[in-house]
């Protein structure tokens, strides 16, 4: 396409407009020069190719696995160990899987007698696309998750099996969206538990290795399952979200002093950290994977620690941290707070949630929410009447109460500072505008000057257009001025010779 | 208690969660900072926070990962306790030997912990600030007697002088390991069974599936 734009003017070959496939229809730049039909074909082929690649990889991993298994089997040459405990060979595994699948279908048919025609053995490509009914709506993100997951598993020996199990499970979950949230959670948690146990015992992974695998498993599965599992309709998560949101709005009047937050927002660095913490806790809602959500909470907590440390000049303890976190949550009013907490609790890898640093910050967030829900006058060192007045919005703390001395002047001075800054900015803006105007008038002057000069030159050396000599009367006849034309002998006539 | 043993096997790493309870100003933070980083009132602070700290130990050839969770000690946060100490293996209850009130608080905590977690949790009652012996308001006999009556161990520490802190944590770790081992034994043949028993009800199809429950296949659960 580029060379077309290089040419000047509208000079396009007819052939360039046509579909590059040569089907005779007109093509479109947006479809890489293809016509709509060819583009659709091409596109679906690319999708298929992706799926096939995944499968090829899965096959390859299986072959490697089998080879490894065969060699170990030759070495040991024993009968297979008991299937319950040791890793079943792949043929076994396959067999069990098909058995399971048929059983699943059997169960399914009981649930939906009309849809009993589900083929027992699914084409895997199809399975992948049906793994979540809404997959078509957001293929980009899930596909990327799949890709990343596969490339991560490439480095592992049992990679193929892990992938297969995860995919089968995810697929299976898609049918289970009518389950209550707690059941889904149990289901997923059992899967995590079984898989990590297997990794521990059969594949002899070290704890850290297993953890990292489990993280990727969680990322892959939850990216795919997010839609069905986040704030499911079977729960009242949404109502809780609205309730806490309303509650936080009603508590807008709570100040740093009431909560005894050890943070001084007059220090620019501190207020900067407070803003960052607020941003992070809000960002949590935009993530799909429980662990990513946890990471947001952790980042938020780190900013809080920075703020406390800058203010107090000592390492923050929980006594400082929790009130500050409560303050941040009140300020941020994070969207769908309860849903997010429930989602993390239900579907996060338990080892991360229960021990680990992330788990600690998450627990603190839960505490903050619980505190906000139960908050009363006493916990803010207010009398019950005062609290009620503030809550009903009849009175705001600043007006009726002798505000703690530092609060208002501090805010005022901050405001004045900001105002000064704004005035300064205004002046600078004015100067810039003036400069721009000057530049503009300079340009105009320059242009006029140049025009003048050109005019001058033209006047001094007027352009004399000399008519080409003697092309006046008979420009058409070539030999018009050939005067002796008539004197020429007549043209030769052809003569015939006889014989 | 899933975090408790890290499941069977002799060369497994134990990971324990320990909560730190006590009123504000009894020196909880100093205690852990002294233990994990050997610092006290350090003006040159490099630690960002002292609310979540970890320590790796090696006790009689077994690796132990200790995660210490500090809790907010203010009275108004008292009701949040259960959220913090859920699933913890040990609790360190700190009071200030010069402050009778803080000892009363400890008693409240103990009652609550025993009610919520039963005897699975190892309790340590710690009288901190023994460098201020002259101003002592809680008698040694009373404190130790009380600890014994509730099945807890009692320690005297000083974060300032770095006294008694190593012993406290080492002892606690040993006790938690014993508890974890006893638990493993009680569960019989270890990991796979405990894990599937852990989460109660499984979604069961109409045919019995003993093989699946015993730990083989993950996609079934």
PDB file of N, CA and C in Angstrom, chain A residues 55-113:
ATOM      1  N   UNK A  55      -2.110 -27.909  19.956  1.00  0.00           N
ATOM      2  CA  UNK A  55      -2.245 -29.350  20.008  1.00  0.00           C
ATOM      3  C   UNK A  55      -0.967 -30.070  19.662  1.00  0.00           C
ATOM      4  N   UNK A  56      -0.301 -29.487  18.639  1.00  0.00           N
ATOM      5  CA  UNK A  56       0.959 -30.094  18.257  1.00  0.00           C
ATOM      6  C   UNK A  56       1.900 -30.105  19.447  1.00  0.00           C
ATOM      7  N   UNK A  57       1.907 -28.990  20.143  1.00  0.00           N
ATOM      8  CA  UNK A  57       2.781 -28.909  21.318  1.00  0.00           C
ATOM      9  C   UNK A  57       2.380 -29.957  22.352  1.00  0.00           C
ATOM     10  N   UNK A  58       1.074 -30.031  22.582  1.00  0.00           N
ATOM     11  CA  UNK A  58       0.598 -30.998  23.554  1.00  0.00           C
ATOM     12  C   UNK A  58       0.996 -32.411  23.150  1.00  0.00           C
ATOM     13  N   UNK A  59       0.858 -32.698  21.841  1.00  0.00           N
ATOM     14  CA  UNK A  59       1.245 -34.025  21.367  1.00  0.00           C
ATOM     15  C   UNK A  59       2.719 -34.293  21.642  1.00  0.00           C
ATOM     16  N   UNK A  60       3.506 -33.275  21.301  1.00  0.00           N
ATOM     17  CA  UNK A  60       4.951 -33.452  21.420  1.00  0.00           C
ATOM     18  C   UNK A  60       5.316 -33.756  22.875  1.00  0.00           C
ATOM     19  N   UNK A  61       4.707 -32.973  23.751  1.00  0.00           N
ATOM     20  CA  UNK A  61       4.989 -33.184  25.167  1.00  0.00           C
ATOM     21  C   UNK A  61       4.607 -34.589  25.584  1.00  0.00           C
ATOM     22  N   UNK A  62       3.481 -35.037  25.013  1.00  0.00           N
ATOM     23  CA  UNK A  62       3.040 -36.386  25.388  1.00  0.00           C
ATOM     24  C   UNK A  62       4.061 -37.417  24.929  1.00  0.00           C
ATOM     25  N   UNK A  63       4.555 -37.244  23.671  1.00  0.00           N
ATOM     26  CA  UNK A  63       5.508 -38.203  23.164  1.00  0.00           C
ATOM     27  C   UNK A  63       6.750 -38.254  24.050  1.00  0.00           C
ATOM     28  N   UNK A  64       7.223 -37.068  24.389  1.00  0.00           N
ATOM     29  CA  UNK A  64       8.401 -37.026  25.252  1.00  0.00           C
ATOM     30  C   UNK A  64       8.144 -37.741  26.571  1.00  0.00           C
ATOM     31  N   UNK A  65       6.983 -37.425  27.082  1.00  0.00           N
ATOM     32  CA  UNK A  65       6.613 -38.004  28.369  1.00  0.00           C
ATOM     33  C   UNK A  65       6.591 -39.531  28.280  1.00  0.00           C
ATOM     34  N   UNK A  66       5.976 -39.994  27.194  1.00  0.00           N
ATOM     35  CA  UNK A  66       5.850 -41.434  27.028  1.00  0.00           C
ATOM     36  C   UNK A  66       7.214 -42.085  26.888  1.00  0.00           C
ATOM     37  N   UNK A  67       8.068 -41.400  26.114  1.00  0.00           N
ATOM     38  CA  UNK A  67       9.405 -41.946  25.924  1.00  0.00           C
ATOM     39  C   UNK A  67      10.110 -42.061  27.276  1.00  0.00           C
ATOM     40  N   UNK A  68       9.988 -40.975  28.051  1.00  0.00           N
ATOM     41  CA  UNK A  68      10.636 -40.983  29.357  1.00  0.00           C
ATOM     42  C   UNK A  68      10.071 -42.103  30.217  1.00  0.00           C
ATOM     43  N   UNK A  69       8.740 -42.245  30.117  1.00  0.00           N
ATOM     44  CA  UNK A  69       8.108 -43.261  30.927  1.00  0.00           C
ATOM     45  C   UNK A  69       8.585 -44.647  30.510  1.00  0.00           C
ATOM     46  N   UNK A  70       8.629 -44.844  29.173  1.00  0.00           N
ATOM     47  CA  UNK A  70       9.030 -46.157  28.661  1.00  0.00           C
ATOM     48  C   UNK A  70      10.441 -46.510  29.139  1.00  0.00           C
ATOM     49  N   UNK A  71      11.322 -45.524  29.052  1.00  0.00           N
ATOM     50  CA  UNK A  71      12.698 -45.824  29.450  1.00  0.00           C
ATOM     51  C   UNK A  71      12.767 -46.162  30.940  1.00  0.00           C
ATOM     52  N   UNK A  72      12.003 -45.434  31.741  1.00  0.00           N
ATOM     53  CA  UNK A  72      12.030 -45.723  33.182  1.00  0.00           C
ATOM     54  C   UNK A  72      11.424 -47.100  33.443  1.00  0.00           C
ATOM     55  N   UNK A  73      10.429 -47.426  32.622  1.00  0.00           N
ATOM     56  CA  UNK A  73       9.754 -48.685  32.794  1.00  0.00           C
ATOM     57  C   UNK A  73      10.708 -49.835  32.455  1.00  0.00           C
ATOM     58  N   UNK A  74      11.492 -49.615  31.390  1.00  0.00           N
ATOM     59  CA  UNK A  74      12.452 -50.642  31.009  1.00  0.00           C
ATOM     60  C   UNK A  74      13.450 -50.868  32.123  1.00  0.00           C
ATOM     61  N   UNK A  75      13.896 -49.749  32.685  1.00  0.00           N
ATOM     62  CA  UNK A  75      14.874 -49.859  33.768  1.00  0.00           C
ATOM     63  C   UNK A  75      14.325 -50.657  34.930  1.00  0.00           C
ATOM     64  N   UNK A  76      13.138 -50.359  35.293  1.00  0.00           N
ATOM     65  CA  UNK A  76      12.575 -50.992  36.484  1.00  0.00           C
ATOM     66  C   UNK A  76      11.958 -52.349  36.160  1.00  0.00           C
ATOM     67  N   UNK A  77      11.342 -52.430  34.976  1.00  0.00           N
ATOM     68  CA  UNK A  77      10.673 -53.634  34.481  1.00  0.00           C
ATOM     69  C   UNK A  77       9.877 -54.372  35.557  1.00  0.00           C
ATOM     70  N   UNK A  78       9.099 -53.572  36.268  1.00  0.00           N
ATOM     71  CA  UNK A  78       8.224 -54.165  37.279  1.00  0.00           C
ATOM     72  C   UNK A  78       6.788 -54.014  36.796  1.00  0.00           C
ATOM     73  N   UNK A  79       5.919 -54.771  37.384  1.00  0.00           N
ATOM     74  CA  UNK A  79       4.509 -54.489  37.097  1.00  0.00           C
ATOM     75  C   UNK A  79       4.167 -53.088  37.603  1.00  0.00           C
ATOM     76  N   UNK A  80       3.156 -52.522  36.982  1.00  0.00           N
ATOM     77  CA  UNK A  80       2.811 -51.166  37.384  1.00  0.00           C
ATOM     78  C   UNK A  80       2.418 -51.105  38.845  1.00  0.00           C
ATOM     79  N   UNK A  81       2.866 -50.057  39.496  1.00  0.00           N
ATOM     80  CA  UNK A  81       2.457 -49.904  40.892  1.00  0.00           C
ATOM     81  C   UNK A  81       0.964 -49.612  40.973  1.00  0.00           C
ATOM     82  N   UNK A  82       0.486 -49.651  42.176  1.00  0.00           N
ATOM     83  CA  UNK A  82      -0.945 -49.464  42.364  1.00  0.00           C
ATOM     84  C   UNK A  82      -1.403 -48.141  41.778  1.00  0.00           C
ATOM     85  N   UNK A  83      -2.429 -48.189  40.985  1.00  0.00           N
ATOM     86  CA  UNK A  83      -2.837 -46.976  40.284  1.00  0.00           C
ATOM     87  C   UNK A  83      -3.253 -45.844  41.221  1.00  0.00           C
ATOM     88  N   UNK A  84      -3.727 -46.119  42.396  1.00  0.00           N
ATOM     89  CA  UNK A  84      -4.193 -45.022  43.240  1.00  0.00           C
ATOM     90  C   UNK A  84      -3.036 -44.145  43.653  1.00  0.00           C
ATOM     91  N   UNK A  85      -1.887 -44.813  43.892  1.00  0.00           N
ATOM     92  CA  UNK A  85      -0.848 -44.007  44.521  1.00  0.00           C
ATOM     93  C   UNK A  85       0.185 -43.472  43.575  1.00  0.00           C
ATOM     94  N   UNK A  86       0.657 -44.332  42.694  1.00  0.00           N
ATOM     95  CA  UNK A  86       1.719 -43.846  41.823  1.00  0.00           C
ATOM     96  C   UNK A  86       1.097 -43.182  40.612  1.00  0.00           C
ATOM     97  N   UNK A  87       1.950 -42.528  39.845  1.00  0.00           N
ATOM     98  CA  UNK A  87       1.427 -41.875  38.654  1.00  0.00           C
ATOM     99  C   UNK A  87       1.029 -42.925  37.649  1.00  0.00           C
ATOM    100  N   UNK A  88      -0.173 -42.801  37.174  1.00  0.00           N
ATOM    101  CA  UNK A  88      -0.634 -43.778  36.218  1.00  0.00           C
ATOM    102  C   UNK A  88       0.042 -43.527  34.889  1.00  0.00           C
ATOM    103  N   UNK A  89       0.382 -44.563  34.149  1.00  0.00           N
ATOM    104  CA  UNK A  89       0.963 -44.342  32.824  1.00  0.00           C
ATOM    105  C   UNK A  89      -0.072 -43.679  31.946  1.00  0.00           C
ATOM    106  N   UNK A  90       0.408 -43.181  30.825  1.00  0.00           N
ATOM    107  CA  UNK A  90      -0.506 -42.335  30.090  1.00  0.00           C
ATOM    108  C   UNK A  90      -1.665 -43.065  29.463  1.00  0.00           C
ATOM    109  N   UNK A  91      -1.409 -44.268  29.034  1.00  0.00           N
ATOM    110  CA  UNK A  91      -2.525 -45.007  28.468  1.00  0.00           C
ATOM    111  C   UNK A  91      -3.626 -45.131  29.524  1.00  0.00           C
ATOM    112  N   UNK A  92      -3.195 -45.414  30.707  1.00  0.00           N
ATOM    113  CA  UNK A  92      -4.129 -45.533  31.819  1.00  0.00           C
ATOM    114  C   UNK A  92      -4.894 -44.228  32.015  1.00  0.00           C
ATOM    115  N   UNK A  93      -4.074 -43.205  32.022  1.00  0.00           N
ATOM    116  CA  UNK A  93      -4.638 -41.890  32.265  1.00  0.00           C
ATOM    117  C   UNK A  93      -5.687 -41.551  31.227  1.00  0.00           C
ATOM    118  N   UNK A  94      -5.330 -41.832  29.985  1.00  0.00           N
ATOM    119  CA  UNK A  94      -6.213 -41.569  28.860  1.00  0.00           C
ATOM    120  C   UNK A  94      -7.519 -42.308  29.072  1.00  0.00           C
ATOM    121  N   UNK A  95      -7.348 -43.569  29.441  1.00  0.00           N
ATOM    122  CA  UNK A  95      -8.501 -44.437  29.592  1.00  0.00           C
ATOM    123  C   UNK A  95      -9.440 -43.889  30.673  1.00  0.00           C
ATOM    124  N   UNK A  96      -8.800 -43.521  31.766  1.00  0.00           N
ATOM    125  CA  UNK A  96      -9.598 -43.025  32.862  1.00  0.00           C
ATOM    126  C   UNK A  96     -10.327 -41.763  32.440  1.00  0.00           C
ATOM    127  N   UNK A  97      -9.633 -41.000  31.624  1.00  0.00           N
ATOM    128  CA  UNK A  97     -10.224 -39.745  31.213  1.00  0.00           C
ATOM    129  C   UNK A  97     -11.459 -39.955  30.358  1.00  0.00           C
ATOM    130  N   UNK A  98     -11.337 -40.889  29.426  1.00  0.00           N
ATOM    131  CA  UNK A  98     -12.495 -41.117  28.575  1.00  0.00           C
ATOM    132  C   UNK A  98     -13.629 -41.667  29.421  1.00  0.00           C
ATOM    133  N   UNK A  99     -13.264 -42.507  30.335  1.00  0.00           N
ATOM    134  CA  UNK A  99     -14.283 -43.074  31.197  1.00  0.00           C
ATOM    135  C   UNK A  99     -15.009 -41.951  31.914  1.00  0.00           C
ATOM    136  N   UNK A 100     -14.181 -41.076  32.397  1.00  0.00           N
ATOM    137  CA  UNK A 100     -14.710 -39.975  33.155  1.00  0.00           C
ATOM    138  C   UNK A 100     -15.610 -39.097  32.310  1.00  0.00           C
ATOM    139  N   UNK A 101     -15.146 -38.907  31.092  1.00  0.00           N
ATOM    140  CA  UNK A 101     -15.893 -38.055  30.195  1.00  0.00           C
ATOM    141  C   UNK A 101     -17.266 -38.639  29.941  1.00  0.00           C
ATOM    142  N   UNK A 102     -17.276 -39.951  29.695  1.00  0.00           N
ATOM    143  CA  UNK A 102     -18.567 -40.562  29.420  1.00  0.00           C
ATOM    144  C   UNK A 102     -19.455 -40.471  30.651  1.00  0.00           C
ATOM    145  N   UNK A 103     -18.801 -40.590  31.802  1.00  0.00           N
ATOM    146  CA  UNK A 103     -19.590 -40.508  33.014  1.00  0.00           C
ATOM    147  C   UNK A 103     -20.166 -39.116  33.163  1.00  0.00           C
ATOM    148  N   UNK A 104     -19.329 -38.160  32.831  1.00  0.00           N
ATOM    149  CA  UNK A 104     -19.758 -36.783  32.919  1.00  0.00           C
ATOM    150  C   UNK A 104     -20.979 -36.548  32.050  1.00  0.00           C
ATOM    151  N   UNK A 105     -20.863 -37.057  30.848  1.00  0.00           N
ATOM    152  CA  UNK A 105     -21.969 -36.867  29.930  1.00  0.00           C
ATOM    153  C   UNK A 105     -23.208 -37.535  30.497  1.00  0.00           C
ATOM    154  N   UNK A 106     -22.957 -38.664  31.096  1.00  0.00           N
ATOM    155  CA  UNK A 106     -24.060 -39.381  31.706  1.00  0.00           C
ATOM    156  C   UNK A 106     -24.750 -38.505  32.734  1.00  0.00           C
ATOM    157  N   UNK A 107     -23.964 -37.908  33.580  1.00  0.00           N
ATOM    158  CA  UNK A 107     -24.527 -37.039  34.607  1.00  0.00           C
ATOM    159  C   UNK A 107     -25.215 -35.854  33.975  1.00  0.00           C
ATOM    160  N   UNK A 108     -24.527 -35.325  32.963  1.00  0.00           N
ATOM    161  CA  UNK A 108     -25.078 -34.162  32.293  1.00  0.00           C
ATOM    162  C   UNK A 108     -26.450 -34.465  31.738  1.00  0.00           C
ATOM    163  N   UNK A 109     -26.555 -35.645  31.163  1.00  0.00           N
ATOM    164  CA  UNK A 109     -27.815 -35.960  30.516  1.00  0.00           C
ATOM    165  C   UNK A 109     -28.947 -35.988  31.533  1.00  0.00           C
ATOM    166  N   UNK A 110     -28.567 -36.283  32.766  1.00  0.00           N
ATOM    167  CA  UNK A 110     -29.610 -36.268  33.771  1.00  0.00           C
ATOM    168  C   UNK A 110     -30.079 -34.843  34.050  1.00  0.00           C
ATOM    169  N   UNK A 111     -29.116 -33.955  33.981  1.00  0.00           N
ATOM    170  CA  UNK A 111     -29.476 -32.565  34.247  1.00  0.00           C
ATOM    171  C   UNK A 111     -30.302 -31.975  33.116  1.00  0.00           C
ATOM    172  N   UNK A 112     -29.805 -32.156  31.923  1.00  0.00           N
ATOM    173  CA  UNK A 112     -30.492 -31.570  30.777  1.00  0.00           C
ATOM    174  C   UNK A 112     -30.837 -32.698  29.822  1.00  0.00           C
ATOM    175  N   UNK A 113     -31.993 -33.241  29.944  1.00  0.00           N
ATOM    176  CA  UNK A 113     -32.315 -34.393  29.115  1.00  0.00           C
ATOM    177  C   UNK A 113     -32.340 -34.033  27.645  1.00  0.00           C
TER     178      UNK A 113
END
